[in-house]
Amino acid sequence: MNQQQFEQLLDRVAEQLTNDMNTEPRAEWLSVQSTKALSYEQHVRERLHYAVIAMGDEGVGHEVDLNPSGQTFPDVPCGPFGVEVKFTNDDKWVSIANSVRETKRDESVKVVYLMFGKMGGKPDTRWMKYEDCVVHVRTSHEPRFQVDLSGEKESLFSVMGIPYDEFRKLDIMDKMPYIRKYARKIHPDGRLWWLEDTSSGEEHSTDIDLIPYPALDKATQNRYRAEATLLCPTLVADGKGGNGRIKTTAFKDAAMYFMTYRGVLLYNARDINSAGSVGNKIEGVVGLQRLMEKAASYLDSALFEEYWGEKVAPEDRLAWWLEKADAYTTSWDHKPSELMFLAYQKERNNRG
């Protein structure tokens, strides 16, 4: 199968996925609990699998593994071609993509495509060559690409003046000069905080014009605190003994999230842990649970993968957080799992 044939196959698969998204129950796109209730990524994997089989002899060498072990980039290798998968509940074609480092790259894949499912508005699926839809670079823990399949923005690599295949093979130290030059072009009056670190929008790369945390209204403060607490379960650590270092790292992670994703400056990261906010203030954490439950659904999946170090399905995120939080709160009279998300846990247990 040559590249033109593979792109024709992607056309057929995208059309099938769009039809599926408009006919199957919405819940089936958000779960990985059974063979019937498939995540979008697994839907893509299966559709590609059967499309390759239908190619007969021309599909040989492009087989799709329906049960891959471990995480690679792209998500679905198909011989020399590969498909990265993104999905959003929003009515937009924008998402955070993989790390600029591409440390988990499958080097057998020579050409990468992006298959993007949009459930918001009228459900639809589109695909583009990965290098053509990467339009921006942003960061929280480290630089990550941002993709846009609207077709309205110029490729990041075109703006930086270097082909994607050449850029991806560079060491991170050699990539950073290109990213710094790009950032200064779009932020001529400032600089991105991470760009001078030589060791390492919804456009969430943030310049020096930040909003002070105290200037936010109370509702916004609580929403951002809930998001940070969900992404950084170590914020609930007791802070004593060996947990002291864990707690310090949690403050840094939370401050970084506020700054790079929400454009908010925390003069002291402990501000969000004081006056009954989070941390050892049990009532503060429990009081955030409704907002945390909402955040588990609307925050970008790439954020969870970045902060948690693994992919976790939306319906499993609160359970994942509770497991981690229980381990960190050794001095609480009752574990977080005994106080929080009780209706969610009951429903989950009833499902078996």
PDB file of C-alpha atoms in Angstrom, residues 18-243:
ATOM      1  CA  THR A  18     -18.365  10.162  11.699  1.00  0.00           C
ATOM      2  CA  ASN A  19     -21.340   7.952  10.923  1.00  0.00           C
ATOM      3  CA  ASP A  20     -20.680   5.898  14.059  1.00  0.00           C
ATOM      4  CA  MET A  21     -20.466   9.029  16.218  1.00  0.00           C
ATOM      5  CA  ASN A  22     -23.846  10.219  14.955  1.00  0.00           C
ATOM      6  CA  THR A  23     -25.646   6.903  15.372  1.00  0.00           C
ATOM      7  CA  GLU A  24     -24.191   5.125  18.413  1.00  0.00           C
ATOM      8  CA  PRO A  25     -25.001   6.228  21.995  1.00  0.00           C
ATOM      9  CA  ARG A  26     -22.695   8.978  23.152  1.00  0.00           C
ATOM     10  CA  ALA A  27     -21.633   6.998  26.228  1.00  0.00           C
ATOM     11  CA  GLU A  28     -20.026   4.347  24.055  1.00  0.00           C
ATOM     12  CA  TRP A  29     -17.365   6.825  22.993  1.00  0.00           C
ATOM     13  CA  LEU A  30     -16.332   7.628  26.543  1.00  0.00           C
ATOM     14  CA  SER A  31     -15.748   4.217  28.103  1.00  0.00           C
ATOM     15  CA  VAL A  32     -13.240   1.381  27.822  1.00  0.00           C
ATOM     16  CA  GLN A  33     -15.004  -1.027  30.196  1.00  0.00           C
ATOM     17  CA  SER A  34     -16.246  -3.562  27.635  1.00  0.00           C
ATOM     18  CA  THR A  35     -15.804  -4.640  24.054  1.00  0.00           C
ATOM     19  CA  LYS A  36     -19.074  -2.893  23.210  1.00  0.00           C
ATOM     20  CA  ALA A  37     -18.292   0.367  24.995  1.00  0.00           C
ATOM     21  CA  LEU A  38     -15.139   1.407  23.193  1.00  0.00           C
ATOM     22  CA  SER A  39     -13.118   4.558  23.601  1.00  0.00           C
ATOM     23  CA  TYR A  40     -12.660   6.700  20.527  1.00  0.00           C
ATOM     24  CA  GLU A  41      -9.059   5.537  20.185  1.00  0.00           C
ATOM     25  CA  GLN A  42     -10.162   1.920  20.147  1.00  0.00           C
ATOM     26  CA  HIS A  43     -12.892   2.735  17.639  1.00  0.00           C
ATOM     27  CA  VAL A  44     -10.200   4.198  15.384  1.00  0.00           C
ATOM     28  CA  ARG A  45      -7.981   1.177  15.938  1.00  0.00           C
ATOM     29  CA  GLU A  46     -10.735  -1.267  14.997  1.00  0.00           C
ATOM     30  CA  ARG A  47     -11.890   0.689  11.971  1.00  0.00           C
ATOM     31  CA  LEU A  48      -8.303   0.868  10.701  1.00  0.00           C
ATOM     32  CA  HIS A  49      -7.799  -2.832  11.411  1.00  0.00           C
ATOM     33  CA  TYR A  50     -10.766  -3.912   9.304  1.00  0.00           C
ATOM     34  CA  ALA A  51     -10.028  -1.358   6.578  1.00  0.00           C
ATOM     35  CA  VAL A  52      -6.495  -2.764   6.210  1.00  0.00           C
ATOM     36  CA  ILE A  53      -7.831  -6.335   6.084  1.00  0.00           C
ATOM     37  CA  ALA A  54     -10.260  -5.287   3.342  1.00  0.00           C
ATOM     38  CA  MET A  55      -7.262  -4.199   1.249  1.00  0.00           C
ATOM     39  CA  GLY A  56      -6.267  -7.842   0.845  1.00  0.00           C
ATOM     40  CA  ASP A  57      -2.695  -8.403  -0.283  1.00  0.00           C
ATOM     41  CA  GLU A  58      -2.084  -4.643  -0.465  1.00  0.00           C
ATOM     42  CA  GLY A  59      -2.726  -4.449   3.269  1.00  0.00           C
ATOM     43  CA  VAL A  60       0.032  -6.905   4.144  1.00  0.00           C
ATOM     44  CA  GLY A  61       2.692  -5.175   6.241  1.00  0.00           C
ATOM     45  CA  HIS A  62       0.196  -2.577   7.511  1.00  0.00           C
ATOM     46  CA  GLU A  63      -1.599  -4.708  10.109  1.00  0.00           C
ATOM     47  CA  VAL A  64      -3.066  -2.975  13.175  1.00  0.00           C
ATOM     48  CA  ASP A  65      -2.541  -4.404  16.662  1.00  0.00           C
ATOM     49  CA  LEU A  66      -5.919  -4.328  18.443  1.00  0.00           C
ATOM     50  CA  ASN A  67      -4.343  -4.917  21.846  1.00  0.00           C
ATOM     51  CA  PRO A  68      -1.045  -3.004  21.954  1.00  0.00           C
ATOM     52  CA  SER A  69       1.162  -3.160  25.025  1.00  0.00           C
ATOM     53  CA  GLY A  70       2.507   0.130  26.352  1.00  0.00           C
ATOM     54  CA  GLN A  71       2.273   3.628  24.915  1.00  0.00           C
ATOM     55  CA  THR A  72       3.919   4.694  21.695  1.00  0.00           C
ATOM     56  CA  PHE A  73       3.774   7.619  19.316  1.00  0.00           C
ATOM     57  CA  PRO A  74       1.794   7.463  17.148  1.00  0.00           C
ATOM     58  CA  ASP A  75      -1.045   5.586  18.853  1.00  0.00           C
ATOM     59  CA  VAL A  76      -1.744   3.239  15.939  1.00  0.00           C
ATOM     60  CA  PRO A  77       1.248   2.123  13.827  1.00  0.00           C
ATOM     61  CA  CYS A  78       0.303   0.750  10.412  1.00  0.00           C
ATOM     62  CA  GLY A  79       3.597  -0.345   8.879  1.00  0.00           C
ATOM     63  CA  PRO A  80       5.442   2.729   7.579  1.00  0.00           C
ATOM     64  CA  PHE A  81       2.376   4.864   8.331  1.00  0.00           C
ATOM     65  CA  GLY A  82       0.953   5.724  11.737  1.00  0.00           C
ATOM     66  CA  VAL A  83      -2.122   7.391  13.189  1.00  0.00           C
ATOM     67  CA  GLU A  84      -2.130   9.533  16.324  1.00  0.00           C
ATOM     68  CA  VAL A  85      -5.615   9.842  17.851  1.00  0.00           C
ATOM     69  CA  LYS A  86      -7.258  12.828  19.535  1.00  0.00           C
ATOM     70  CA  PHE A  87     -10.793  13.264  20.826  1.00  0.00           C
ATOM     71  CA  THR A  88     -12.713  16.148  22.356  1.00  0.00           C
ATOM     72  CA  ASN A  89     -16.175  16.656  23.833  1.00  0.00           C
ATOM     73  CA  ASP A  90     -15.976  20.307  22.775  1.00  0.00           C
ATOM     74  CA  ASP A  91     -17.112  21.820  19.499  1.00  0.00           C
ATOM     75  CA  LYS A  92     -13.610  22.682  18.293  1.00  0.00           C
ATOM     76  CA  TRP A  93     -10.741  21.163  16.345  1.00  0.00           C
ATOM     77  CA  VAL A  94      -7.991  22.071  18.816  1.00  0.00           C
ATOM     78  CA  SER A  95      -6.133  19.816  21.248  1.00  0.00           C
ATOM     79  CA  ILE A  96      -2.862  19.503  23.120  1.00  0.00           C
ATOM     80  CA  ALA A  97      -0.684  16.895  21.418  1.00  0.00           C
ATOM     81  CA  ASN A  98       2.447  14.963  22.347  1.00  0.00           C
ATOM     82  CA  SER A  99       5.676  16.226  23.847  1.00  0.00           C
ATOM     83  CA  VAL A 100       8.164  18.049  21.653  1.00  0.00           C
ATOM     84  CA  ARG A 101      10.692  15.434  22.760  1.00  0.00           C
ATOM     85  CA  GLU A 102       8.824  12.476  21.148  1.00  0.00           C
ATOM     86  CA  THR A 103      10.703  10.052  23.375  1.00  0.00           C
ATOM     87  CA  LYS A 104       8.216   7.230  22.682  1.00  0.00           C
ATOM     88  CA  ARG A 105       8.386   7.527  18.914  1.00  0.00           C
ATOM     89  CA  ASP A 106       7.982   4.312  16.910  1.00  0.00           C
ATOM     90  CA  GLU A 107      10.850   4.732  14.468  1.00  0.00           C
ATOM     91  CA  SER A 108       9.366   2.204  12.038  1.00  0.00           C
ATOM     92  CA  VAL A 109       6.691   4.805  11.261  1.00  0.00           C
ATOM     93  CA  LYS A 110       7.838   7.209   8.576  1.00  0.00           C
ATOM     94  CA  VAL A 111       4.672   9.271   8.011  1.00  0.00           C
ATOM     95  CA  VAL A 112       2.336  10.262  10.858  1.00  0.00           C
ATOM     96  CA  TYR A 113      -1.313  11.285  10.505  1.00  0.00           C
ATOM     97  CA  LEU A 114      -3.741  12.627  13.095  1.00  0.00           C
ATOM     98  CA  MET A 115      -7.303  11.291  13.364  1.00  0.00           C
ATOM     99  CA  PHE A 116      -9.414  13.718  15.389  1.00  0.00           C
ATOM    100  CA  GLY A 117     -12.902  13.056  16.749  1.00  0.00           C
ATOM    101  CA  LYS A 118     -15.060  16.036  17.739  1.00  0.00           C
ATOM    102  CA  MET A 119     -18.162  15.107  19.751  1.00  0.00           C
ATOM    103  CA  GLY A 120     -19.293  18.674  20.516  1.00  0.00           C
ATOM    104  CA  GLY A 121     -21.764  20.368  18.164  1.00  0.00           C
ATOM    105  CA  LYS A 122     -22.314  18.028  15.226  1.00  0.00           C
ATOM    106  CA  PRO A 123     -20.076  14.987  15.845  1.00  0.00           C
ATOM    107  CA  ASP A 124     -17.422  14.659  13.169  1.00  0.00           C
ATOM    108  CA  THR A 125     -14.047  13.076  12.442  1.00  0.00           C
ATOM    109  CA  ARG A 126     -11.224  14.591  10.390  1.00  0.00           C
ATOM    110  CA  TRP A 127      -7.670  13.612   9.599  1.00  0.00           C
ATOM    111  CA  MET A 128      -4.591  15.525   8.522  1.00  0.00           C
ATOM    112  CA  LYS A 129      -0.889  14.858   8.235  1.00  0.00           C
ATOM    113  CA  TYR A 130       0.509  15.441  11.694  1.00  0.00           C
ATOM    114  CA  GLU A 131       3.103  17.953  10.544  1.00  0.00           C
ATOM    115  CA  ASP A 132       0.422  20.026   8.800  1.00  0.00           C
ATOM    116  CA  CYS A 133      -1.916  20.347  11.794  1.00  0.00           C
ATOM    117  CA  VAL A 134       0.693  21.133  14.478  1.00  0.00           C
ATOM    118  CA  VAL A 135       0.261  24.902  14.755  1.00  0.00           C
ATOM    119  CA  HIS A 136       1.628  25.920  18.142  1.00  0.00           C
ATOM    120  CA  VAL A 137       3.806  24.837  21.047  1.00  0.00           C
ATOM    121  CA  ARG A 138       2.722  25.328  24.662  1.00  0.00           C
ATOM    122  CA  THR A 139       3.848  23.972  27.992  1.00  0.00           C
ATOM    123  CA  SER A 140       2.979  23.090  31.532  1.00  0.00           C
ATOM    124  CA  HIS A 141       5.634  20.607  32.609  1.00  0.00           C
ATOM    125  CA  GLU A 142       7.499  20.817  29.301  1.00  0.00           C
ATOM    126  CA  PRO A 143       6.917  22.013  25.726  1.00  0.00           C
ATOM    127  CA  ARG A 144       4.058  20.192  23.988  1.00  0.00           C
ATOM    128  CA  PHE A 145       2.625  20.628  20.522  1.00  0.00           C
ATOM    129  CA  GLN A 146      -0.872  21.951  19.910  1.00  0.00           C
ATOM    130  CA  VAL A 147      -2.874  20.724  16.935  1.00  0.00           C
ATOM    131  CA  ASP A 148      -5.650  22.447  15.019  1.00  0.00           C
ATOM    132  CA  LEU A 149      -7.583  20.646  12.282  1.00  0.00           C
ATOM    133  CA  SER A 150      -9.689  23.625  11.274  1.00  0.00           C
ATOM    134  CA  GLY A 151      -7.283  24.107   8.366  1.00  0.00           C
ATOM    135  CA  GLU A 152      -7.148  27.812   9.088  1.00  0.00           C
ATOM    136  CA  LYS A 153      -3.683  28.063  10.646  1.00  0.00           C
ATOM    137  CA  GLU A 154      -0.194  27.751   9.227  1.00  0.00           C
ATOM    138  CA  SER A 155       1.908  24.786  10.269  1.00  0.00           C
ATOM    139  CA  LEU A 156       4.284  25.455  13.162  1.00  0.00           C
ATOM    140  CA  PHE A 157       7.136  23.898  11.216  1.00  0.00           C
ATOM    141  CA  SER A 158       6.485  26.191   8.281  1.00  0.00           C
ATOM    142  CA  VAL A 159       6.604  29.166  10.660  1.00  0.00           C
ATOM    143  CA  MET A 160       9.820  27.896  12.261  1.00  0.00           C
ATOM    144  CA  GLY A 161      11.377  27.239   8.838  1.00  0.00           C
ATOM    145  CA  ILE A 162      12.294  23.582   9.370  1.00  0.00           C
ATOM    146  CA  PRO A 163      10.591  20.386   8.097  1.00  0.00           C
ATOM    147  CA  TYR A 164       8.927  18.293  10.788  1.00  0.00           C
ATOM    148  CA  ASP A 165      10.890  15.157   9.956  1.00  0.00           C
ATOM    149  CA  GLU A 166      14.132  17.094  10.375  1.00  0.00           C
ATOM    150  CA  PHE A 167      12.986  18.836  13.558  1.00  0.00           C
ATOM    151  CA  ARG A 168      11.830  15.649  15.308  1.00  0.00           C
ATOM    152  CA  LYS A 169      15.241  14.031  14.934  1.00  0.00           C
ATOM    153  CA  LEU A 170      17.028  16.870  16.732  1.00  0.00           C
ATOM    154  CA  ASP A 171      18.130  16.626  20.342  1.00  0.00           C
ATOM    155  CA  ILE A 172      15.959  18.740  22.670  1.00  0.00           C
ATOM    156  CA  MET A 173      18.838  21.179  23.132  1.00  0.00           C
ATOM    157  CA  ASP A 174      18.870  21.740  19.369  1.00  0.00           C
ATOM    158  CA  LYS A 175      15.089  22.057  19.189  1.00  0.00           C
ATOM    159  CA  MET A 176      14.889  24.837  21.761  1.00  0.00           C
ATOM    160  CA  PRO A 177      16.489  27.590  19.638  1.00  0.00           C
ATOM    161  CA  TYR A 178      13.737  27.082  17.038  1.00  0.00           C
ATOM    162  CA  ILE A 179      11.047  27.209  19.722  1.00  0.00           C
ATOM    163  CA  ARG A 180      12.564  30.311  21.376  1.00  0.00           C
ATOM    164  CA  LYS A 181      12.702  32.106  18.031  1.00  0.00           C
ATOM    165  CA  TYR A 182       9.083  31.158  17.325  1.00  0.00           C
ATOM    166  CA  ALA A 183       7.929  32.286  20.777  1.00  0.00           C
ATOM    167  CA  ARG A 184       9.615  35.671  20.505  1.00  0.00           C
ATOM    168  CA  LYS A 185       7.951  36.141  17.144  1.00  0.00           C
ATOM    169  CA  ILE A 186       4.462  35.683  18.595  1.00  0.00           C
ATOM    170  CA  HIS A 187       5.299  37.364  21.929  1.00  0.00           C
ATOM    171  CA  PRO A 188       7.499  40.313  20.849  1.00  0.00           C
ATOM    172  CA  ASP A 189       6.938  42.165  24.133  1.00  0.00           C
ATOM    173  CA  GLY A 190       7.703  39.305  26.480  1.00  0.00           C
ATOM    174  CA  ARG A 191       9.090  35.802  26.735  1.00  0.00           C
ATOM    175  CA  LEU A 192       7.690  32.431  27.684  1.00  0.00           C
ATOM    176  CA  TRP A 193       8.841  31.420  31.137  1.00  0.00           C
ATOM    177  CA  TRP A 194      10.303  28.058  30.135  1.00  0.00           C
ATOM    178  CA  LEU A 195      12.164  29.109  27.036  1.00  0.00           C
ATOM    179  CA  GLU A 196      15.362  30.114  28.810  1.00  0.00           C
ATOM    180  CA  ASP A 197      15.603  26.706  30.506  1.00  0.00           C
ATOM    181  CA  THR A 198      18.396  25.105  28.496  1.00  0.00           C
ATOM    182  CA  SER A 199      17.882  21.758  30.241  1.00  0.00           C
ATOM    183  CA  SER A 200      14.779  21.092  28.918  1.00  0.00           C
ATOM    184  CA  GLY A 201      -5.603  28.713  22.411  1.00  0.00           C
ATOM    185  CA  GLU A 202      -6.670  27.757  23.745  1.00  0.00           C
ATOM    186  CA  GLU A 203      -3.090  28.741  23.375  1.00  0.00           C
ATOM    187  CA  HIS A 204      -1.820  28.124  26.870  1.00  0.00           C
ATOM    188  CA  SER A 205       1.794  29.167  26.475  1.00  0.00           C
ATOM    189  CA  THR A 206       1.860  32.177  28.756  1.00  0.00           C
ATOM    190  CA  ASP A 207       3.775  35.422  28.525  1.00  0.00           C
ATOM    191  CA  ILE A 208       4.760  37.665  31.427  1.00  0.00           C
ATOM    192  CA  ASP A 209       1.368  39.407  31.613  1.00  0.00           C
ATOM    193  CA  LEU A 210      -0.180  37.162  34.283  1.00  0.00           C
ATOM    194  CA  ILE A 211      -3.295  37.656  36.415  1.00  0.00           C
ATOM    195  CA  PRO A 212      -2.572  37.690  40.172  1.00  0.00           C
ATOM    196  CA  TYR A 213      -4.449  34.908  41.955  1.00  0.00           C
ATOM    197  CA  PRO A 214      -6.071  37.270  44.516  1.00  0.00           C
ATOM    198  CA  ALA A 215      -7.578  39.271  41.619  1.00  0.00           C
ATOM    199  CA  LEU A 216      -9.741  36.312  40.562  1.00  0.00           C
ATOM    200  CA  ASP A 217     -13.324  36.097  41.765  1.00  0.00           C
ATOM    201  CA  LYS A 218     -14.053  33.407  44.355  1.00  0.00           C
ATOM    202  CA  ALA A 219     -15.814  31.069  41.938  1.00  0.00           C
ATOM    203  CA  THR A 220     -12.891  31.125  39.516  1.00  0.00           C
ATOM    204  CA  GLN A 221     -10.399  30.598  42.337  1.00  0.00           C
ATOM    205  CA  ASN A 222     -12.323  27.521  43.467  1.00  0.00           C
ATOM    206  CA  ARG A 223     -12.603  26.128  39.958  1.00  0.00           C
ATOM    207  CA  TYR A 224      -8.877  26.472  39.303  1.00  0.00           C
ATOM    208  CA  ARG A 225      -8.058  25.044  42.741  1.00  0.00           C
ATOM    209  CA  ALA A 226     -10.266  22.040  41.991  1.00  0.00           C
ATOM    210  CA  GLU A 227      -8.513  21.492  38.667  1.00  0.00           C
ATOM    211  CA  ALA A 228      -5.068  21.713  40.269  1.00  0.00           C
ATOM    212  CA  THR A 229      -6.057  19.371  43.106  1.00  0.00           C
ATOM    213  CA  LEU A 230      -7.368  16.827  40.622  1.00  0.00           C
ATOM    214  CA  LEU A 231      -4.237  16.975  38.487  1.00  0.00           C
ATOM    215  CA  CYS A 232      -1.916  16.997  41.524  1.00  0.00           C
ATOM    216  CA  PRO A 233      -3.276  14.522  44.108  1.00  0.00           C
ATOM    217  CA  THR A 234      -0.069  14.989  46.089  1.00  0.00           C
ATOM    218  CA  LEU A 235      -1.513  18.355  47.208  1.00  0.00           C
ATOM    219  CA  VAL A 236      -3.437  16.405  49.848  1.00  0.00           C
ATOM    220  CA  ALA A 237      -0.247  14.812  51.248  1.00  0.00           C
ATOM    221  CA  ASP A 238       0.272  15.319  54.980  1.00  0.00           C
ATOM    222  CA  GLY A 239       3.550  17.174  54.465  1.00  0.00           C
ATOM    223  CA  LYS A 240       5.337  15.407  57.310  1.00  0.00           C
ATOM    224  CA  GLY A 241       8.420  13.199  57.173  1.00  0.00           C
ATOM    225  CA  GLY A 242       9.035  11.761  53.711  1.00  0.00           C
ATOM    226  CA  ASN A 243       5.896  13.461  52.385  1.00  0.00           C
TER     227      ASN A 243
END
